[in-house]
Tab-separated table of C-alpha atoms and ligand atoms in Angstrom:
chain	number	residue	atom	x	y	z
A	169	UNK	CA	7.498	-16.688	-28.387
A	170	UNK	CA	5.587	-14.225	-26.603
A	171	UNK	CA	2.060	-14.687	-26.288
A	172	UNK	CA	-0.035	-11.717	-27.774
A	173	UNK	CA	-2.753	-10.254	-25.462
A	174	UNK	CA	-6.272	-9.609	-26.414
A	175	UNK	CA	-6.845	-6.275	-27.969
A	176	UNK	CA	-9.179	-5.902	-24.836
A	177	UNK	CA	-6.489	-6.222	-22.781
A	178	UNK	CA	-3.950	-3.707	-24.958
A	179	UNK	CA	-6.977	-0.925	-24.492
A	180	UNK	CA	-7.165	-1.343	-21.215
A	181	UNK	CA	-3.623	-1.426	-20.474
A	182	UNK	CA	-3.356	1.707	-22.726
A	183	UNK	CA	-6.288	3.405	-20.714
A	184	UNK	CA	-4.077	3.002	-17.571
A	185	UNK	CA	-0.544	4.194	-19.374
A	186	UNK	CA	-3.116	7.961	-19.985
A	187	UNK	CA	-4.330	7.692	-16.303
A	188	UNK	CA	-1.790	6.873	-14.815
A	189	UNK	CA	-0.037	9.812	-16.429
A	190	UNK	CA	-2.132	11.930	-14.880
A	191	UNK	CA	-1.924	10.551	-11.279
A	192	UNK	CA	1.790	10.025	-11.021
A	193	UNK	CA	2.290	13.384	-12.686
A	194	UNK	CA	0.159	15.156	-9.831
A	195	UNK	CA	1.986	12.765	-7.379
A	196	UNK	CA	5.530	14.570	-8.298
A	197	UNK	CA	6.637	12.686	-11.259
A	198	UNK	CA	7.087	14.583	-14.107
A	199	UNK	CA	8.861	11.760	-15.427
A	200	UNK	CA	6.371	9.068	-15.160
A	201	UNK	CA	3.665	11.958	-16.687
A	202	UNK	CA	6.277	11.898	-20.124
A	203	UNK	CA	7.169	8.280	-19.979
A	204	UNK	CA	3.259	7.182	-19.356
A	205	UNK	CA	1.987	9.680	-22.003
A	206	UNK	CA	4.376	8.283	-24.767
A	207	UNK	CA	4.286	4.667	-23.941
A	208	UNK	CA	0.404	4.967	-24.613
A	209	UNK	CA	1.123	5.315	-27.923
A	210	UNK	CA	4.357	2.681	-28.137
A	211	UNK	CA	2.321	-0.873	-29.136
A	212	UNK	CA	5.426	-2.829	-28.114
A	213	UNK	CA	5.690	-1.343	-24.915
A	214	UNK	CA	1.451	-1.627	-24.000
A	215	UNK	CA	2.421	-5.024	-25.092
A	216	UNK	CA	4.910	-5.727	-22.822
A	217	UNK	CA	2.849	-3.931	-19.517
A	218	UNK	CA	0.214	-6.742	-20.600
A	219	UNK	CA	2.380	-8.680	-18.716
A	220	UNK	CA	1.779	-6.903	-15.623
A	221	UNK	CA	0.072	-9.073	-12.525
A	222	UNK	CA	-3.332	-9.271	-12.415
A	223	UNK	CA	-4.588	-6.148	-10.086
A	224	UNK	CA	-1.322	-4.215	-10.540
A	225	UNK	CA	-1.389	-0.863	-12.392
A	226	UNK	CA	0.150	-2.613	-15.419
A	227	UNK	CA	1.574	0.971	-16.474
A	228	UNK	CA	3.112	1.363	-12.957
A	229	UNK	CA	4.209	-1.989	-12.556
A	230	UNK	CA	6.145	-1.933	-16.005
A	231	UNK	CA	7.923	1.813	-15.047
A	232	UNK	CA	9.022	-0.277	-11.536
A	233	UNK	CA	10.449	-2.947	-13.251
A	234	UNK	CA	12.360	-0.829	-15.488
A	235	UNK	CA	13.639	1.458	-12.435
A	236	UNK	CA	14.617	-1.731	-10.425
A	237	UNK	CA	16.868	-2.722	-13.996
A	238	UNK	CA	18.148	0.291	-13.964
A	239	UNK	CA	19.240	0.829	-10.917
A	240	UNK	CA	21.614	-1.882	-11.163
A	241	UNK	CA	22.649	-0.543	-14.479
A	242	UNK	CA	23.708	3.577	-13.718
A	243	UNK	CA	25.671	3.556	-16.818
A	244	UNK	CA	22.722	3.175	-18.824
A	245	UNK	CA	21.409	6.661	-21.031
A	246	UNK	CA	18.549	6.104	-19.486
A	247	UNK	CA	19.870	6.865	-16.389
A	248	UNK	CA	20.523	10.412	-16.311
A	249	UNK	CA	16.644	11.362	-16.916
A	250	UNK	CA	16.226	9.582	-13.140
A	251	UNK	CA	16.738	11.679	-9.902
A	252	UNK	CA	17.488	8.334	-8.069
A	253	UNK	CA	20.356	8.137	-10.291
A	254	UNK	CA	21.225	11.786	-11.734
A	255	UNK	CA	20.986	15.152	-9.642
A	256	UNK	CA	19.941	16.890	-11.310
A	257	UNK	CA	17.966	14.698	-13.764
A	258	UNK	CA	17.838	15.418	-17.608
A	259	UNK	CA	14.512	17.387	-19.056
A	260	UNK	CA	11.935	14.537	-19.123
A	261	UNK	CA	10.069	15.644	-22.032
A	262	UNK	CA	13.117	13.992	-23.715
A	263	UNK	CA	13.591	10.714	-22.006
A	264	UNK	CA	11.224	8.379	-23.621
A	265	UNK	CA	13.859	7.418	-26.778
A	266	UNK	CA	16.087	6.226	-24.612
A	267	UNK	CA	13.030	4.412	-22.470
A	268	UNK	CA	11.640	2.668	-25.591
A	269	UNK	CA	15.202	1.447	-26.515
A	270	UNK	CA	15.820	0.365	-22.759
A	271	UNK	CA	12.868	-1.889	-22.821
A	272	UNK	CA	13.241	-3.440	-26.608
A	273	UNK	CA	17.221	-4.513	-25.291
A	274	UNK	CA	15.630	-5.890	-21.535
A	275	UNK	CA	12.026	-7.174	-22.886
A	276	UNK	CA	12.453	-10.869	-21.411
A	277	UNK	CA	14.088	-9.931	-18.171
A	278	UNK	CA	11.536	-7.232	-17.886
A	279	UNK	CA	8.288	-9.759	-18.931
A	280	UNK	CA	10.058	-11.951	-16.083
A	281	UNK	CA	9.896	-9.268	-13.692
A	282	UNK	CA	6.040	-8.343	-14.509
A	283	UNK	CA	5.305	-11.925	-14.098
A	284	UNK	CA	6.600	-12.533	-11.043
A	285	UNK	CA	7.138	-9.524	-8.812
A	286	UNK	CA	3.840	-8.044	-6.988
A	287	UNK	CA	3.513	-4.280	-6.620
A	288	UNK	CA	4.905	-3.642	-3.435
A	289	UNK	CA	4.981	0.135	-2.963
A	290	UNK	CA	5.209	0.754	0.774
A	291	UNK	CA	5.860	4.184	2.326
A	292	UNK	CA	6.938	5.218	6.411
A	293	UNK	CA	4.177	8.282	5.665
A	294	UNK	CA	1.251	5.185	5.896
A	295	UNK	CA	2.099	4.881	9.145
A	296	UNK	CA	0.409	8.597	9.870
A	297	UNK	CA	-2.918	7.444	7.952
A	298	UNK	CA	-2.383	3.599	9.978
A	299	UNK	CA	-2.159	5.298	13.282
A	300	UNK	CA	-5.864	6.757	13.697
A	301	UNK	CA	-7.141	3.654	13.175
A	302	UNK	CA	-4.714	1.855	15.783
A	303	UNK	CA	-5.627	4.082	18.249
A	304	UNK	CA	-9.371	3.783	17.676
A	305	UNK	CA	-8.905	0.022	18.383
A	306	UNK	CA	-6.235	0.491	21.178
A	307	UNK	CA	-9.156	2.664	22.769
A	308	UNK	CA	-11.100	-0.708	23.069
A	309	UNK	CA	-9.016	-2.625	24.043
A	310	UNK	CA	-6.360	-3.737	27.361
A	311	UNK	CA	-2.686	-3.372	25.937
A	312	UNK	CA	-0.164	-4.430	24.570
A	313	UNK	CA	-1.823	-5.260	21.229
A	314	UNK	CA	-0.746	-7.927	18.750
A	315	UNK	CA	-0.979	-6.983	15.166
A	316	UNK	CA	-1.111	-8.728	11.722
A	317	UNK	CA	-0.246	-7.317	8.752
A	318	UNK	CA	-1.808	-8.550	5.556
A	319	UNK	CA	0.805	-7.706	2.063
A	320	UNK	CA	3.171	-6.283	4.817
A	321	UNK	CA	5.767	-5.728	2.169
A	322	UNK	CA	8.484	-4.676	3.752
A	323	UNK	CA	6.450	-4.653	7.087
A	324	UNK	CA	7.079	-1.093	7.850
A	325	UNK	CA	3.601	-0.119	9.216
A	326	UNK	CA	4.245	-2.693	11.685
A	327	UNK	CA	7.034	-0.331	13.270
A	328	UNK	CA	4.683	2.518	13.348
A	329	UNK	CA	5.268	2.769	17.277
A	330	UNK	CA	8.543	3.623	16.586
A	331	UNK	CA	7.875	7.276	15.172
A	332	UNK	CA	7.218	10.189	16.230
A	333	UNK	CA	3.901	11.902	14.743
A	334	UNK	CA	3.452	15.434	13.520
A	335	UNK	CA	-0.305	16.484	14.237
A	336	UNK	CA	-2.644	19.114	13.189
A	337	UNK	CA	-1.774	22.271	15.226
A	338	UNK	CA	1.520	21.373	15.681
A	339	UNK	CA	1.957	19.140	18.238
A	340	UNK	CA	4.080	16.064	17.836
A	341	UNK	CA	3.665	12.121	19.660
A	342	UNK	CA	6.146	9.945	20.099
A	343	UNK	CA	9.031	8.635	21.484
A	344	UNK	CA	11.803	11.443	22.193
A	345	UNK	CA	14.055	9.275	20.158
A	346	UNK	CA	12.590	8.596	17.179
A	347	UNK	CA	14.188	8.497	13.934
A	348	UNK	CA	11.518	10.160	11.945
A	349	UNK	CA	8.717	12.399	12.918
A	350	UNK	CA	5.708	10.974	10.424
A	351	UNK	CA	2.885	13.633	9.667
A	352	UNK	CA	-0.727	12.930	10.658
A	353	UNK	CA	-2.906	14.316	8.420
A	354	UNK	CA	-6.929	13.656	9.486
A	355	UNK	CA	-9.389	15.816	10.867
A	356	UNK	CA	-11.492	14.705	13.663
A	357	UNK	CA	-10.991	10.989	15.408
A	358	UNK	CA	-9.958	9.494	18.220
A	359	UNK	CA	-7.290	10.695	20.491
A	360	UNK	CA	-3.988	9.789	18.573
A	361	UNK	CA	-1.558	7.636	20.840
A	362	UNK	CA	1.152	5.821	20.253
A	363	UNK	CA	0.420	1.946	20.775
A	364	UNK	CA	2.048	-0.630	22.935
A	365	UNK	CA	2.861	-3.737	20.939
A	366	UNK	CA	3.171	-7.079	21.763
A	367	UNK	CA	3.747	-9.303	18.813
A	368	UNK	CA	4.163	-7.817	14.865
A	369	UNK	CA	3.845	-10.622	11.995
A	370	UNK	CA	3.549	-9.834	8.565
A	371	UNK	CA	2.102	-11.831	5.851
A	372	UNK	CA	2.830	-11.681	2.790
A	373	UNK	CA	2.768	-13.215	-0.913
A	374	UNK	CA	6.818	-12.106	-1.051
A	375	UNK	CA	7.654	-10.629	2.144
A	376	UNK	CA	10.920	-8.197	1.806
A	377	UNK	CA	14.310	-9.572	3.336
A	378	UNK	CA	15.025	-5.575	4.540
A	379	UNK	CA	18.350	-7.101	5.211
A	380	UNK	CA	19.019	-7.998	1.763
A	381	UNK	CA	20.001	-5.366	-1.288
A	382	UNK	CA	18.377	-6.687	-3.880
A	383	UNK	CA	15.157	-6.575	-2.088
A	384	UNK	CA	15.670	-2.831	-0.923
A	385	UNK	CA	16.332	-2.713	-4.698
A	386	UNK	CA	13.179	-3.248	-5.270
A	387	UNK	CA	11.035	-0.814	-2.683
A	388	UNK	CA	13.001	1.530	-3.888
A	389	UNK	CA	12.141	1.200	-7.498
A	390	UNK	CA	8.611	1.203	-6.636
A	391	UNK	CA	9.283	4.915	-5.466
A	392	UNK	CA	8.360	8.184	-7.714
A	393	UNK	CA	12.021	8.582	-8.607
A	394	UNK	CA	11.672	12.411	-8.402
A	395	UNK	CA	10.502	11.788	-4.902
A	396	UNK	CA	13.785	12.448	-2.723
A	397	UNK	CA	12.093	13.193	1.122
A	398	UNK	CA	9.859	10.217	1.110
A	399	UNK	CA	12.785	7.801	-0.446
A	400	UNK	CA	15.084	9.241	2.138
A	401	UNK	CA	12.093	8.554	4.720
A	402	UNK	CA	11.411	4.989	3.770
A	403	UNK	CA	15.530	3.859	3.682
A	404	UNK	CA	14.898	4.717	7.534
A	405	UNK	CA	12.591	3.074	8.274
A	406	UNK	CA	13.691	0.067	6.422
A	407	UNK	CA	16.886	0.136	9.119
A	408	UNK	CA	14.168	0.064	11.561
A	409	UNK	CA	12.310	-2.915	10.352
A	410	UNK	CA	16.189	-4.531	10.497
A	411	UNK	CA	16.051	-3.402	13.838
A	412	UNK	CA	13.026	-4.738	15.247
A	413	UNK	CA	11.440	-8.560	15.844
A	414	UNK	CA	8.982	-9.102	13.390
A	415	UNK	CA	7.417	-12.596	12.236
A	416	UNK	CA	7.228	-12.525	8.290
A	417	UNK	CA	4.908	-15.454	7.169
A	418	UNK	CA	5.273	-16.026	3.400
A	419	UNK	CA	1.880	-17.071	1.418
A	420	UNK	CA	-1.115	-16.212	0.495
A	421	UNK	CA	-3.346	-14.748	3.367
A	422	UNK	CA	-6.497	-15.900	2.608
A	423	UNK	CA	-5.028	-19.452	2.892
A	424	UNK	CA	-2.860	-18.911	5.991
A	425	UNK	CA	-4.416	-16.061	8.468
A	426	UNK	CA	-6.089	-18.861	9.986
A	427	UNK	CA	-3.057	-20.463	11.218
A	428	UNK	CA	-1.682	-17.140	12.153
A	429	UNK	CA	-4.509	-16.104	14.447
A	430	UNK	CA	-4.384	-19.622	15.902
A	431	UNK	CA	-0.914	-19.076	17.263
A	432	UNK	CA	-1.324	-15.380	17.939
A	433	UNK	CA	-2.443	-14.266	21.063
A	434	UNK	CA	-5.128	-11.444	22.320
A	435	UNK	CA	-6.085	-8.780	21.971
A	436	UNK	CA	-5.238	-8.965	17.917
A	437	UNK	CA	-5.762	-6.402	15.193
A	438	UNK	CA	-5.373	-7.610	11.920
A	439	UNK	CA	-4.538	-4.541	9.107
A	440	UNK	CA	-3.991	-4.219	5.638
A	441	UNK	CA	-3.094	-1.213	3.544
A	442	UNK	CA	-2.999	-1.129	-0.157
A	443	UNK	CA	-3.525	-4.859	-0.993
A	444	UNK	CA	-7.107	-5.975	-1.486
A	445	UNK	CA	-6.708	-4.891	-5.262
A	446	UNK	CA	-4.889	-7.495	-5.685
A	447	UNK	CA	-7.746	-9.934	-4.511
A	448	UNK	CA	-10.437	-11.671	-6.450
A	449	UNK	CA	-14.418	-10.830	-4.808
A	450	UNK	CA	-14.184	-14.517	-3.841
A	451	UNK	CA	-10.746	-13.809	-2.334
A	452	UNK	CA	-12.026	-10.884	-0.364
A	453	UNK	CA	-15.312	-13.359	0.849
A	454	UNK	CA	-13.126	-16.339	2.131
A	455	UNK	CA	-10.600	-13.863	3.854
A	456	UNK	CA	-14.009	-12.494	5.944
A	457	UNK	CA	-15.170	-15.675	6.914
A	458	UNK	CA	-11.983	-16.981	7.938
A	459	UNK	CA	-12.179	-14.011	10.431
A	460	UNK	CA	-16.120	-14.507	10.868
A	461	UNK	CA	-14.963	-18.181	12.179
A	462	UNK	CA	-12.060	-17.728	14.041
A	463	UNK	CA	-14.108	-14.939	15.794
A	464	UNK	CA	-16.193	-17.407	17.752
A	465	UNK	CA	-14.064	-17.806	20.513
A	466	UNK	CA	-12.516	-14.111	20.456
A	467	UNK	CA	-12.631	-10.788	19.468
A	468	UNK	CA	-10.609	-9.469	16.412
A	469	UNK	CA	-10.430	-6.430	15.094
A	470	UNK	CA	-9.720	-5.417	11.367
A	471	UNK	CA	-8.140	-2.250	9.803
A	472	UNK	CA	-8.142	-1.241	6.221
A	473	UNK	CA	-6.586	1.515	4.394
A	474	UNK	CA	-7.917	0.775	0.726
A	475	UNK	CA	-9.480	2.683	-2.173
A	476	UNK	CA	-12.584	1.919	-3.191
A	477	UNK	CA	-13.483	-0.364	-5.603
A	478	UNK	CA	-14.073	1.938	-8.619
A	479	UNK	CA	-10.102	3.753	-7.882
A	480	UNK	CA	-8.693	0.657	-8.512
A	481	UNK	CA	-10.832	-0.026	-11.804
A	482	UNK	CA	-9.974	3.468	-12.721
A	483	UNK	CA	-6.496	2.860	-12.047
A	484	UNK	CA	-6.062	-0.369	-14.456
A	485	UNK	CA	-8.265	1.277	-17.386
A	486	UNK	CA	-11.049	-1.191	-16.558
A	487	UNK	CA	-13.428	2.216	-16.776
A	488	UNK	CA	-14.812	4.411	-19.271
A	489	UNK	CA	-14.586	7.801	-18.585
A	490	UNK	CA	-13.347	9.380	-14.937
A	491	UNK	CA	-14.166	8.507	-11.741
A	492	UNK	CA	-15.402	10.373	-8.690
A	493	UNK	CA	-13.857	7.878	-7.049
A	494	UNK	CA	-10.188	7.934	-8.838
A	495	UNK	CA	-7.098	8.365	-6.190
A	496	UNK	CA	-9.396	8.108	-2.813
A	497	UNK	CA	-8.734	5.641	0.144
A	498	UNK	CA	-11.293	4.768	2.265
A	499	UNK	CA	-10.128	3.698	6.137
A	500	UNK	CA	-12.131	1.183	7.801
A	501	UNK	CA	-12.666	-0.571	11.107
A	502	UNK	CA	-14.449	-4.001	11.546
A	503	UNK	CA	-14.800	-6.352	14.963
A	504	UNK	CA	-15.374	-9.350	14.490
A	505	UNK	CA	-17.449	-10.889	17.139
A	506	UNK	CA	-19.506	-14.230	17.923
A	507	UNK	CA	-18.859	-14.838	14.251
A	508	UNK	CA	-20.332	-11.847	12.905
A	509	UNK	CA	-18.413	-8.582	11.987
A	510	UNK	CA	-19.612	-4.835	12.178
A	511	UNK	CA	-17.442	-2.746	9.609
A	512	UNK	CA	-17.317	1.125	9.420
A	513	UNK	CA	-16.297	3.384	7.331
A	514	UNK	CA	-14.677	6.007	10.014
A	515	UNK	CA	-12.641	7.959	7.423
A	516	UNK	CA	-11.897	9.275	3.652
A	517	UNK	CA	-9.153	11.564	1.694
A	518	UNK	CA	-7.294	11.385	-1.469
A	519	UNK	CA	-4.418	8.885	-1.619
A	520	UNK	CA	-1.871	10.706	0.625
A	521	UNK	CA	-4.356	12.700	2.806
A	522	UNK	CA	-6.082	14.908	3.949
A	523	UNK	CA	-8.446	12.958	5.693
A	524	UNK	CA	-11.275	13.376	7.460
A	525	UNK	CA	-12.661	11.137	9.996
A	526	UNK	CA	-16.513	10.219	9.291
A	527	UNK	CA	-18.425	7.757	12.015
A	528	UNK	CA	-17.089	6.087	14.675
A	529	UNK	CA	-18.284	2.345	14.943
A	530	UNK	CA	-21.361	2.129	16.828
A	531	UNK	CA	-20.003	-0.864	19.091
A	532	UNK	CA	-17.070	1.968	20.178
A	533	UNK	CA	-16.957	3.469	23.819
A	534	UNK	CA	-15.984	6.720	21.780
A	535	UNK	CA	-19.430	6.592	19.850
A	536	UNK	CA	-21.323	9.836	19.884
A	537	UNK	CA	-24.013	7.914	21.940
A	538	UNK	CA	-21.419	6.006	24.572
A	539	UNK	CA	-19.797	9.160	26.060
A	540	UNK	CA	-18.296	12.084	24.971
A	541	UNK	CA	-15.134	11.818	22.290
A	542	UNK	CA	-11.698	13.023	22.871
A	543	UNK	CA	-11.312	14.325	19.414
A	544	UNK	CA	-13.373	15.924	16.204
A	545	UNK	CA	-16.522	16.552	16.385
A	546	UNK	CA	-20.025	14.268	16.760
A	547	UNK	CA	-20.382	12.778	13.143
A	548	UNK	CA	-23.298	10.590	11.656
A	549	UNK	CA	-22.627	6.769	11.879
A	550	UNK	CA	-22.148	4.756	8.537
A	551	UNK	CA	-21.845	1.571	9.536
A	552	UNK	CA	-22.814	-1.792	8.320
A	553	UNK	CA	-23.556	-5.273	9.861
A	554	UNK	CA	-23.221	-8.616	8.364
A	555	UNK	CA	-23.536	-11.705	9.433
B	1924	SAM	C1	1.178	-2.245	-2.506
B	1924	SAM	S1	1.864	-3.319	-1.294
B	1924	SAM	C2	1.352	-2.522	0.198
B	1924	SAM	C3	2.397	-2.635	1.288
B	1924	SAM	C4	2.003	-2.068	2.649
B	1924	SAM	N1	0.797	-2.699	3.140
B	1924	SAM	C5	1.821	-0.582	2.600
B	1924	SAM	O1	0.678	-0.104	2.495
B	1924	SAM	O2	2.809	0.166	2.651
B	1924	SAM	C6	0.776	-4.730	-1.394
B	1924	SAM	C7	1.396	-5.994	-0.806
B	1924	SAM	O3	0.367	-6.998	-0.727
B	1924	SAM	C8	0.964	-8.258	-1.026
B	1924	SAM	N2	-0.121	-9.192	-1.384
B	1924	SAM	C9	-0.995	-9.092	-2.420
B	1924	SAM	N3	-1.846	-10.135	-2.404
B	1924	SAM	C10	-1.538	-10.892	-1.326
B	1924	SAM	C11	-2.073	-12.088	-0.774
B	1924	SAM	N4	-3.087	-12.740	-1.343
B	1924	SAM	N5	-1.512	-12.571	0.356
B	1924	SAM	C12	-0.456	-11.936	0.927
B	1924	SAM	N6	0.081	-10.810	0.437
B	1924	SAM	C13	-0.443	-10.278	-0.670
B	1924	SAM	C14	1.942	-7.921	-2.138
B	1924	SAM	O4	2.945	-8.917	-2.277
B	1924	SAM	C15	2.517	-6.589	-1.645
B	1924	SAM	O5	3.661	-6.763	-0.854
């Protein structure tokens, strides 16, 4: 028998089916907006999303595992309110009958799915937000660099050499053949470059076999379906992660980046994007000193694409009320030195941009007092110390 959450638990869960109407509406979904809106009042489907993985939008997560069903089921009614399915999709103001009855006839497979799939959302577009930061680092650093991904998913930002970039004003990076031109959407920074790379490994819980369909399955149920461009976007690239050696490490990273930096060599830049959500403050505290101590006898550098702590509470109805702070990412850059770290904030913008670039990290040769910059203009430094 299914076990019956705490009414706690069905508030919250029913806080984040109302917000998360309103942030996958305004992110292009006018399906998710009806589907979220009406589930919030459906107690056997806030049930059901009480499932979800602790740290996932349980609202989100839910509408993915129902898209991942259905797309091996196109027959379905449900189907034709889907643009990954039906072009041009059915009104959907009228879709969520034949959603209610589509999860009351797959509730088991679908409380399987929450309880064992992560949120893996990944899209090629990160790559434009990713590269700022690489080049900040590649600015310190002798070339080629070796990266890490932490929650690589389907380890596409770890192929983010292999685009070209559209930049502010109009002019574009890249190599002459790439198969996508990404845009790059911040204001001020370091002098964009495309990076030479040495080794790419990705860690992850689940990492995606690109090579497999199920798994691209998957990704792509994690997409808006209404979404087309960045769908079509992210099938490329996923033939370019098939294309390209990468090292996928399976596991959890706090227990196995150790290991990983052991055997990688330097210069290293560890990155993560979208995943610390996921993590536990003690989580977050061992990852740091596992860098902190492997830092002794080298230099790493860490970059983080995240949103701030009170987004992600906002995002799972763990908050009362709205937050300033609801659908921001803050982008970060740490070295970790002599077992100590220096992390910066160097940049903020709503989820998909624009962004703006901040500070520069006061241990850069691109700090406003080691030289003149290449790019933006002389901002305040915000940066932090710890030992
Ligand atoms: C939302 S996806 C982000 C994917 C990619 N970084 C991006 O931004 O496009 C988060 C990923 O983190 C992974 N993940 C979460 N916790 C993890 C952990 N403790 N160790 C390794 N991977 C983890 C999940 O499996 C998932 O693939």
């Amino acid at each position: 028998m299914e076990p019956v959450a705490t009414s706690e638990r069905r508030e919250t869960v029913r806080s984040a089916f109302l917000r998360g109407a309103r942030t996958y509406g305004d992110l292009g979904s006018p399906l998710y907006r009806a589907l979220f809106t009406a589930s919030a009042d459906d107690p056997d489907i806030v049930a059901l999303a009480c499932h979800a993985q602790k740290g996932a939008q349980p609202a989100f997560h839910l509408l993915a595992c129902a898209h991942y069903l259905l797309l091996g089921q196109p027959e379905d009614p449900l189907a034709r309110f889907y643009a990954t399915l039906t072009d041009p999709p059915a009104p959907p103001e009228l879709a969520f009958p034949a959603f209610a009855v589509f999860c009351a006839t797959h509730r088991d497979a679908l409380r399987e799915l929450l309880e064992t799939r992560t949120v893996q959302t990944t899209y090629v577009e990160r790559c434009g937000i990713l590269l700022p930061l690489i080049s900040a680092v590649v600015d310190e650093v002798d070339e080629p660099l070796n990266l890490i991904e932490i929650g690589c998913s389907a380890a596409i930002l770890l192929t983010l050499d292999k685009y070209a970039y559209g930049l502010d004003g109009g002019a574009i990076i890249g190599p002459q053949n790439a198969p996508l031109t990404v845009s790059c959407d911040m204001r001020g920074g370091p002098q964009l470059r495309i990076p030479v790379i040495a080794e790419r490994i990705g860690l992850d819980l689940h990492p995606i076999d690109v090579r497999s369909d199920e798994q691209r399955r998957w990704i792509v149920a994690l997409t808006l379906p209404e979404l087309r461009q960045p769908r079509e976007d992210l099938l490329t690239a996923l033939d370019v992660v098939a294309a390209t050696p990468i090292r996928l490490v399976e596991g959890d990273a706090v227990e196995r980046i150790s290991e990983v930096l052991a055997q990688t060599a330097s210069p290293v830049c560890v990155f993560h994007s979208a995943c610390l959500s996921y993590w536990s403050a003690d989580s977050k505290t061992a990852f740091d000193d596992r860098l902190k101590a492997a830092s002794r006898s080298r230099d790493i550098y860490r970059c983080g694409i995240e949103a701030p702590e009170s987004s992600y509470a906002h995002h799972q109805g763990l908050t009362a009320g709205a937050s300033q702070a609801a659908g921001t990412s803050e982008l970060t850059i740490a070295r970790y030195r002599d077992g100590r770290v220096e992390s910066t904030v160097v940049a903020h913008g709503p989820f998909f941009g624009p962004f703006e670039w901040i500070a520069t990290p006061a241990w850069s040769r691109r700090a406003p007092n080691s030289g003149p910059r290449s790019g933006g203009s002389p901002q305040p430094q915000k940066g932090s110390a710890h030992g």
